[in-house]
Coordinates of C-alpha atoms in Angstrom, one line a residue:
Chain C
M1 CA -10.4 -22.6 -2.3
I2 CA -12.8 -19.6 -0.3
D3 CA -12.6 -20.4 3.4
W4 CA -16.3 -19.2 3.7
G5 CA -15.9 -19.1 8.1
M6 CA -12.6 -15.9 7.6
I7 CA -14.5 -14.5 4.7
A8 CA -17.3 -14.6 8.2
N9 CA -14.9 -13.8 10.5
L10 CA -13.3 -10.9 8.6
V11 CA -17.0 -9.3 8.0
G12 CA -17.7 -9.5 11.1
G13 CA -14.2 -7.8 10.9
A14 CA -15.5 -4.9 8.4
V15 CA -18.6 -4.5 10.4
T16 CA -17.0 -3.0 13.3
T17 CA -14.6 -1.2 11.7
L18 CA -17.7 1.1 10.2
W19 CA -20.1 1.3 13.1
I20 CA -17.6 2.7 14.5
S21 CA -16.6 4.9 11.6
S22 CA -20.1 5.6 11.9
V23 CA -20.8 6.6 14.9
S24 CA -17.4 8.9 15.3
I25 CA -17.8 10.4 12.2
A26 CA -22.3 11.7 13.4
I27 CA -20.6 12.9 16.8
G28 CA -17.7 14.1 14.7
A29 CA -20.1 16.1 11.9
P30 CA -22.1 18.7 14.0
L31 CA -19.7 19.1 17.0
G32 CA -17.2 20.0 14.0
L33 CA -19.8 22.3 13.0
I34 CA -19.9 24.3 16.4
L35 CA -16.3 24.2 16.4
A36 CA -16.5 26.3 12.5
M37 CA -19.0 28.3 13.7
T38 CA -16.5 29.8 17.1
R39 CA -13.6 30.6 14.5
V40 CA -15.8 32.6 11.9
W41 CA -17.7 34.3 14.6
R42 CA -14.3 35.1 15.8
V43 CA -15.7 34.3 19.8
P44 CA -12.2 35.3 21.8
V45 CA -10.6 33.1 23.8
L46 CA -12.9 30.5 22.1
S47 CA -11.7 30.8 18.7
Q48 CA -8.7 30.9 19.4
G49 CA -8.7 28.0 21.0
V50 CA -10.6 26.3 19.1
A51 CA -7.7 27.0 16.2
V52 CA -4.8 26.0 18.1
F53 CA -7.1 22.4 18.5
V54 CA -7.6 21.7 15.3
S55 CA -3.6 22.6 13.9
I56 CA -3.1 20.1 16.9
I57 CA -5.6 17.2 16.3
R58 CA -4.9 17.5 12.7
A59 CA -0.6 17.0 12.7
T60 CA -1.4 14.2 15.0
P61 CA -0.9 10.6 13.7
V62 CA -4.5 9.2 14.6
I63 CA -2.6 6.5 16.0
T64 CA -0.3 8.9 19.0
L65 CA -4.1 10.1 19.5
A66 CA -5.4 6.5 20.2
L67 CA -3.1 5.9 23.0
F68 CA -3.0 9.1 23.9
V69 CA -6.7 9.1 24.6
F70 CA -6.5 4.7 25.8
F71 CA -4.1 5.6 28.4
G72 CA -3.6 9.3 28.5
I73 CA -6.8 9.4 30.0
P74 CA -7.1 6.7 32.5
A75 CA -3.9 8.0 34.1
M76 CA -6.7 11.1 34.7
G77 CA -9.0 8.1 36.6
L78 CA -11.2 7.9 34.2
T79 CA -11.7 4.1 33.3
L80 CA -12.1 3.4 29.1
S81 CA -13.0 0.2 26.9
P82 CA -11.4 -0.3 24.1
T83 CA -14.0 0.4 22.0
V84 CA -15.3 3.8 23.8
A85 CA -11.1 5.5 23.5
A86 CA -12.0 4.7 19.4
L87 CA -15.2 6.7 19.6
I88 CA -13.1 9.1 21.1
T89 CA -10.8 9.4 18.8
L90 CA -11.7 8.7 15.4
S91 CA -14.9 11.4 16.5
V92 CA -11.9 14.1 17.9
N93 CA -10.1 13.4 14.5
T94 CA -12.0 13.6 12.7
S95 CA -13.7 16.8 14.5
A96 CA -10.8 19.0 13.4
F97 CA -10.6 17.9 9.7
H98 CA -14.3 18.6 9.7
A99 CA -14.0 21.9 11.2
E100 CA -11.2 22.8 8.3
I101 CA -14.2 22.1 6.1
W102 CA -17.3 23.4 7.6
R103 CA -14.8 26.0 7.8
A104 CA -13.4 26.6 3.7
S105 CA -17.4 26.5 2.8
I106 CA -19.2 29.0 4.8
M107 CA -16.2 31.5 4.6
D108 CA -16.4 30.5 0.2
F109 CA -20.1 31.5 0.8
P110 CA -21.3 35.1 -1.2
Q111 CA -21.1 38.1 0.6
N112 CA -24.4 39.0 -1.0
Q113 CA -26.2 36.6 0.2
S114 CA -25.7 37.6 4.3
E115 CA -25.9 40.8 3.7
A116 CA -29.1 40.2 2.4
A117 CA -31.1 37.8 4.8
S118 CA -29.3 41.0 7.2
A119 CA -31.4 43.5 4.9
F120 CA -34.8 41.1 5.3
G121 CA -34.4 41.6 9.7
M122 CA -33.1 38.6 10.4
T123 CA -30.4 37.4 13.4
R124 CA -26.7 36.2 12.8
L125 CA -28.9 32.5 13.7
Q126 CA -31.3 32.8 12.0
A127 CA -29.8 33.6 8.9
F128 CA -26.7 31.4 9.1
R129 CA -29.7 27.8 9.7
L130 CA -32.2 29.6 6.8
I131 CA -29.2 30.3 4.5
V132 CA -26.3 29.6 5.0
L133 CA -25.8 25.8 6.6
P134 CA -29.2 25.1 3.2
Q135 CA -26.8 25.9 0.8
A136 CA -23.0 25.5 3.0
W137 CA -23.3 21.6 3.2
R138 CA -23.9 20.7 -0.3
A139 CA -20.3 22.6 -1.1
S140 CA -18.7 21.4 1.8
L141 CA -20.5 17.6 0.5
P142 CA -16.8 16.3 -1.8
P143 CA -14.5 17.4 0.5
M144 CA -16.1 15.7 3.6
V145 CA -16.7 11.7 1.4
N146 CA -13.4 12.6 0.9
E147 CA -12.0 12.1 4.5
M148 CA -14.6 9.3 5.2
T149 CA -12.5 7.4 3.0
F150 CA -9.2 9.0 5.8
L151 CA -11.6 8.4 8.2
I152 CA -11.4 4.6 6.9
K153 CA -8.8 4.0 6.4
S154 CA -6.7 5.1 9.9
S155 CA -9.1 3.4 11.5
P156 CA -6.8 0.7 11.7
A157 CA -5.3 3.0 15.3
I158 CA -7.7 1.4 16.6
A159 CA -6.5 -2.7 16.6
V160 CA -3.5 -1.2 17.7
I161 CA -5.3 -0.1 21.3
G162 CA -7.2 -3.7 21.1
V163 CA -11.1 -3.2 19.0
V164 CA -11.8 -6.7 17.4
D165 CA -12.4 -4.6 13.3
L166 CA -11.3 -5.2 10.2
T167 CA -7.5 -4.8 10.4
R168 CA -7.1 -6.9 13.7
T169 CA -9.9 -9.8 12.9
A170 CA -7.5 -9.8 10.0
S171 CA -4.1 -10.3 11.9
R172 CA -5.5 -12.8 14.5
I173 CA -6.5 -14.9 11.6
A174 CA -3.4 -15.0 10.2
A175 CA -1.6 -15.4 13.8
Y176 CA -3.8 -18.6 14.6
T177 CA -3.7 -20.1 11.7
Y178 CA -0.6 -19.3 9.9
D179 CA -1.2 -18.7 7.0
P180 CA -1.6 -14.8 6.6
L181 CA -1.6 -14.2 2.7
P182 CA -5.3 -15.3 2.8
P183 CA -6.9 -13.3 5.2
Y184 CA -4.1 -9.7 5.0
I185 CA -5.4 -10.2 1.1
S186 CA -9.0 -10.5 1.1
A187 CA -8.8 -7.3 4.8
A188 CA -7.2 -5.5 1.7
I189 CA -9.8 -6.8 -1.0
I190 CA -12.7 -5.2 1.6
Y191 CA -11.4 -1.8 2.4
A192 CA -10.9 -1.2 -1.6
V193 CA -15.1 -1.8 -1.6
V194 CA -15.4 0.3 1.4
V195 CA -13.4 2.9 0.3
F196 CA -15.1 2.4 -4.2
S197 CA -19.0 2.6 -2.8
L198 CA -17.8 5.9 -1.0
V199 CA -16.3 7.2 -4.4
R200 CA -19.1 5.8 -6.3
A201 CA -21.8 7.5 -3.7
Q202 CA -20.1 10.1 -4.0
R203 CA -20.2 10.7 -7.3
V204 CA -24.1 9.6 -7.0
I205 CA -25.2 12.0 -4.5
E206 CA -22.8 15.1 -6.4
R207 CA -24.8 14.2 -10.2
M208 CA -28.1 13.9 -7.5
I209 CA -27.6 17.3 -6.3
V210 CA -26.7 19.0 -8.8
R211 CA -29.6 17.8 -10.6
R212 CA -32.6 19.2 -7.9
Y213 CA -30.9 22.5 -7.0
G214 CA -28.8 23.8 -10.3
V215 CA -25.6 23.6 -9.0
L216 CA -23.5 21.8 -6.7
Chain Q
M1 CA 1.0 18.1 36.1
I2 CA 4.1 20.3 36.0
D3 CA 6.1 17.5 37.2
H4 CA 4.8 14.2 34.9
F5 CA 5.8 17.0 32.3
V6 CA 8.3 17.4 33.6
R7 CA 9.3 14.0 34.8
A8 CA 8.1 13.2 30.9
L9 CA 11.1 16.0 29.6
T10 CA 13.2 14.1 31.5
Q11 CA 14.0 10.9 29.0
W12 CA 14.9 13.4 26.3
P13 CA 17.2 11.3 24.2
L14 CA 14.7 8.9 23.4
F15 CA 12.4 11.6 21.8
L16 CA 15.1 11.9 20.6
E17 CA 16.0 9.5 18.8
G18 CA 12.2 9.0 17.6
F19 CA 12.0 12.4 16.3
L20 CA 14.4 11.9 14.7
N21 CA 13.4 8.6 13.4
T22 CA 10.7 9.2 11.5
V23 CA 12.3 12.5 10.2
W24 CA 15.0 10.7 7.6
L25 CA 12.2 7.6 7.1
C26 CA 9.9 11.0 5.7
V27 CA 12.4 12.4 4.6
F28 CA 13.4 9.1 2.4
T29 CA 9.5 8.4 1.9
A30 CA 9.6 11.1 0.1
I31 CA 12.5 11.1 -2.3
V32 CA 12.8 8.0 -3.2
S33 CA 8.9 7.9 -4.4
L34 CA 8.4 10.6 -5.9
L35 CA 11.5 9.3 -8.7
L36 CA 9.6 6.8 -8.9
A37 CA 6.0 8.5 -9.2
M38 CA 8.2 10.3 -11.9
L39 CA 8.7 7.4 -13.7
L40 CA 4.9 5.8 -12.6
V41 CA 2.9 9.1 -14.4
V42 CA 3.8 8.3 -17.5
P43 CA 2.1 4.8 -18.2
L44 CA -0.6 6.7 -16.3
M45 CA -0.8 8.8 -18.8
S46 CA -0.3 6.4 -21.9
R47 CA -1.9 6.7 -25.1
L48 CA -2.6 3.4 -24.7
L49 CA -5.4 2.3 -23.4
P50 CA -4.4 -0.6 -21.4
V51 CA -1.1 0.6 -21.0
R52 CA -3.8 2.9 -19.4
A53 CA -5.7 0.7 -17.2
I54 CA -3.1 -1.5 -16.0
A55 CA -1.5 1.7 -14.1
R56 CA -4.5 3.1 -12.7
L57 CA -5.5 -0.3 -10.9
V58 CA -2.5 -0.8 -9.5
V59 CA -2.3 2.9 -8.5
D60 CA -6.1 3.1 -7.0
S61 CA -5.1 -0.7 -5.6
V62 CA -2.6 0.4 -3.3
R63 CA -4.8 3.9 -2.5
S64 CA -7.7 2.1 -1.5
V65 CA -5.8 -0.1 1.8
P66 CA -5.4 1.2 5.1
F67 CA -1.9 2.0 5.4
L68 CA -1.4 -0.5 8.8
L69 CA -2.7 -3.2 6.5
L70 CA -0.4 -2.7 3.8
A71 CA 2.7 -2.8 6.5
Y72 CA 1.5 -6.2 8.5
M73 CA 1.0 -7.5 4.4
A74 CA 5.0 -6.6 4.0
Y75 CA 5.6 -8.1 7.1
Y76 CA 3.6 -10.8 7.4
C77 CA 2.9 -12.1 3.5
L78 CA 6.4 -11.6 2.1
P79 CA 8.5 -14.4 4.4
A80 CA 5.2 -15.8 3.5
I81 CA 5.7 -15.7 -0.1
G82 CA 9.2 -16.8 0.5
I83 CA 10.6 -12.9 1.3
S84 CA 12.5 -13.0 4.0
L85 CA 13.1 -8.9 4.8
S86 CA 13.5 -7.1 8.1
S87 CA 11.9 -5.1 10.5
W88 CA 13.3 -1.3 8.6
A89 CA 13.5 -2.8 4.7
A90 CA 9.5 -3.6 4.8
A91 CA 8.7 -0.2 6.7
L92 CA 10.9 1.8 4.2
I93 CA 9.2 -0.9 1.4
T94 CA 5.6 0.1 2.7
L95 CA 6.4 3.6 2.4
V96 CA 8.3 4.0 -0.5
V97 CA 4.9 1.7 -2.8
Y98 CA 2.7 3.4 -1.1
N99 CA 3.1 6.3 -1.2
T100 CA 4.4 6.3 -4.7
A101 CA 1.1 5.2 -5.6
Y102 CA 0.2 9.0 -4.4
F103 CA 1.8 10.9 -5.6
A104 CA 1.9 9.8 -8.9
E105 CA -1.5 10.8 -9.1
I106 CA -1.0 14.1 -7.6
L107 CA 1.2 14.2 -10.4
R108 CA -1.4 13.0 -13.0
G109 CA -4.3 15.7 -11.8
A110 CA -0.8 18.4 -12.4
W111 CA -0.7 16.7 -16.0
S112 CA -4.2 16.5 -16.6
H113 CA -4.6 20.3 -15.9
L114 CA -1.8 21.7 -17.8
P115 CA -2.8 22.6 -21.6
P116 CA -2.1 20.1 -24.6
Q117 CA -0.2 23.3 -26.7
Q118 CA 2.5 23.5 -23.9
E119 CA 2.9 19.7 -25.3
E120 CA 2.3 19.8 -29.0
G121 CA 4.5 23.0 -28.9
G122 CA 7.3 21.5 -27.0
R123 CA 6.9 17.9 -29.9
A124 CA 7.5 20.7 -32.0
F125 CA 10.6 22.1 -32.1
G126 CA 12.1 18.5 -32.2
F127 CA 12.0 17.7 -27.7
T128 CA 12.7 14.1 -27.7
D129 CA 10.7 12.6 -24.9
I130 CA 12.8 13.1 -22.5
K131 CA 13.7 16.3 -23.1
L132 CA 10.0 17.9 -23.2
F133 CA 8.9 16.2 -19.4
V134 CA 12.5 17.5 -17.7
Y135 CA 12.2 21.5 -19.3
I136 CA 8.7 21.5 -19.9
I137 CA 5.7 18.9 -18.0
G138 CA 8.4 17.8 -14.9
P139 CA 9.7 21.7 -14.2
Q140 CA 5.1 22.9 -14.6
L141 CA 4.2 19.7 -12.9
F142 CA 6.0 20.1 -8.9
I143 CA 5.5 24.3 -9.7
A144 CA 1.2 23.8 -10.1
A145 CA 0.9 19.9 -7.7
G146 CA 3.4 21.8 -4.5
P147 CA 1.0 22.1 -2.1
I148 CA -0.5 18.0 -2.9
L149 CA 2.3 16.6 -2.7
G150 CA 3.4 19.1 0.6
N151 CA -0.2 17.3 2.5
Q152 CA 1.0 13.7 1.0
L153 CA 3.7 14.7 2.8
I154 CA 2.5 15.2 5.9
Q155 CA -0.3 12.6 5.4
V156 CA 3.4 11.0 5.5
I157 CA 5.1 11.9 8.7
K158 CA 1.5 10.9 10.2
D159 CA 1.2 7.4 7.9
S160 CA 4.7 6.8 9.8
A161 CA 3.3 5.9 13.2
F162 CA 2.2 2.9 12.1
L163 CA 5.3 1.7 11.2
M164 CA 5.1 0.9 15.2
V165 CA 3.3 -1.5 15.3
I166 CA 6.0 -3.6 13.3
T167 CA 8.8 -2.4 16.3
I168 CA 10.4 0.2 14.1
P169 CA 11.1 2.9 16.6
E170 CA 10.0 5.4 15.0
L171 CA 8.3 8.9 17.4
T172 CA 4.7 6.9 18.4
F173 CA 7.1 3.8 19.6
K174 CA 9.0 5.7 21.6
A175 CA 6.3 7.5 23.0
N176 CA 4.7 4.6 24.1
Q177 CA 8.3 3.3 25.5
V178 CA 8.1 7.0 27.7
Q179 CA 5.3 5.9 28.5
S180 CA 5.7 2.0 29.5
I181 CA 8.7 3.4 31.5
L182 CA 7.6 6.0 33.5
F183 CA 3.2 5.7 33.8
V184 CA 2.8 9.1 32.5
P185 CA 1.1 8.9 29.3
F186 CA -1.4 11.6 29.1
E187 CA 2.3 14.5 29.1
T188 CA 4.0 11.3 26.8
F189 CA 1.6 11.2 24.0
I190 CA 1.4 15.5 24.3
I191 CA 4.1 16.2 23.6
A192 CA 5.5 13.8 20.6
G193 CA 2.0 15.5 19.7
C194 CA 3.8 19.0 20.0
L195 CA 6.4 17.0 18.1
Y196 CA 5.0 15.8 14.4
W197 CA 3.0 19.3 14.9
V198 CA 6.6 21.1 14.7
L199 CA 6.9 18.7 11.8
C200 CA 4.0 19.2 9.7
N201 CA 4.2 22.5 10.3
S202 CA 7.1 23.1 9.1
V203 CA 6.7 21.4 5.9
E204 CA 3.9 23.4 5.7
W205 CA 6.4 26.3 5.8
M206 CA 8.4 25.1 3.1
V207 CA 5.2 24.5 0.8
R208 CA 4.1 28.0 1.8
R209 CA 8.3 29.5 0.9
L210 CA 8.8 27.0 -2.5
D211 CA 4.8 28.7 -3.4
Q212 CA 6.4 32.4 -3.4
A213 CA 9.2 31.7 -4.6
A214 CA 7.9 29.5 -7.8
E215 CA 5.8 32.5 -7.4
M216 CA 8.6 35.2 -7.9
R217 CA 10.3 33.6 -10.9
R218 CA 6.4 33.1 -12.4
A219 CA 6.0 37.5 -12.1
R220 CA 9.4 37.7 -13.5

């Protein structure tokens, strides 16, 4: 017998997981691009700072980062709700990974196109906006979807600082009913559906790009 | 701020204990999961469709679940069906099951890129299945998949932090303990982050060295 009340609760938790992850990606992806550009253009001082930041964030577990944000920032005198702390945690984490994705795709960009752009009298910013970016985002797309699935899979870290996401909803139901199997297995299935849909969506988008532009 | 760091560092035995627990959990996981993955990759590459399909389904299901959820399942669900586990056993089982699936998938990816002539040639020379894997396929898989296996090992280190939730005294658990004793969370978690950075970079360094060694061997 399927307990529909439980499923409804879990879907509510999944919605929280999804909106927090989506907003974090919406913040983290452009932030990652800015971080990547300071490195690509070798902006003095900033570029080295960004390299250290990216290296440390990429090596830090999301849950450690979440505890750092949730306990560390209030200790400096700023109060945070769990949701805001979760958004900061996931945005910072994914910005570091996005920085590496952007950097790789921009560094791989054919040199001759940049040279041609400057031969046409474009400034570096114009060439970047009109020539590099419209092509580089396509190359970045597959690793970005990959990063999204990683973000979803590490998002239970925000459950630990009190956000009622899918994982926390499942453990609440388990604690309430003393029957851990149904909520945890249902939650696992919901996560699997989300991750599978992302992977499928990636294939569809890749095919659309290939059809429209000829190459990825 | 500096004195906060100094205060946090007076608790260095706690940091050290957490660090060492994280290290041995990950080393154990790496060795056991890799051995199990070598067994699991065989059905993944099987010529029989049903065998391959079942192996695929198992590997993909495990890989699509968040690590923390799997840890909760091992810790709370197994006792519910009559298998009582200590938190350590639950932690090790979760780590090994989760990463066996990942390692097997990585090895499968490397195997499918191996030229089929290698296997055919080996068979023509009379290699049995096991010898074929040990002498011809296996070594090439590890050389080809080395860097990706290294990345997954870094993921193991980061996933192991989730185990604090089921009360395993690893690095993040211990940092949280230091933080709650001294009330200097900012500095404490920065120290923990730096220790994770050291761990992850050592793995990267080792992978690079192994890669160089493999390159030298090929050049000879």
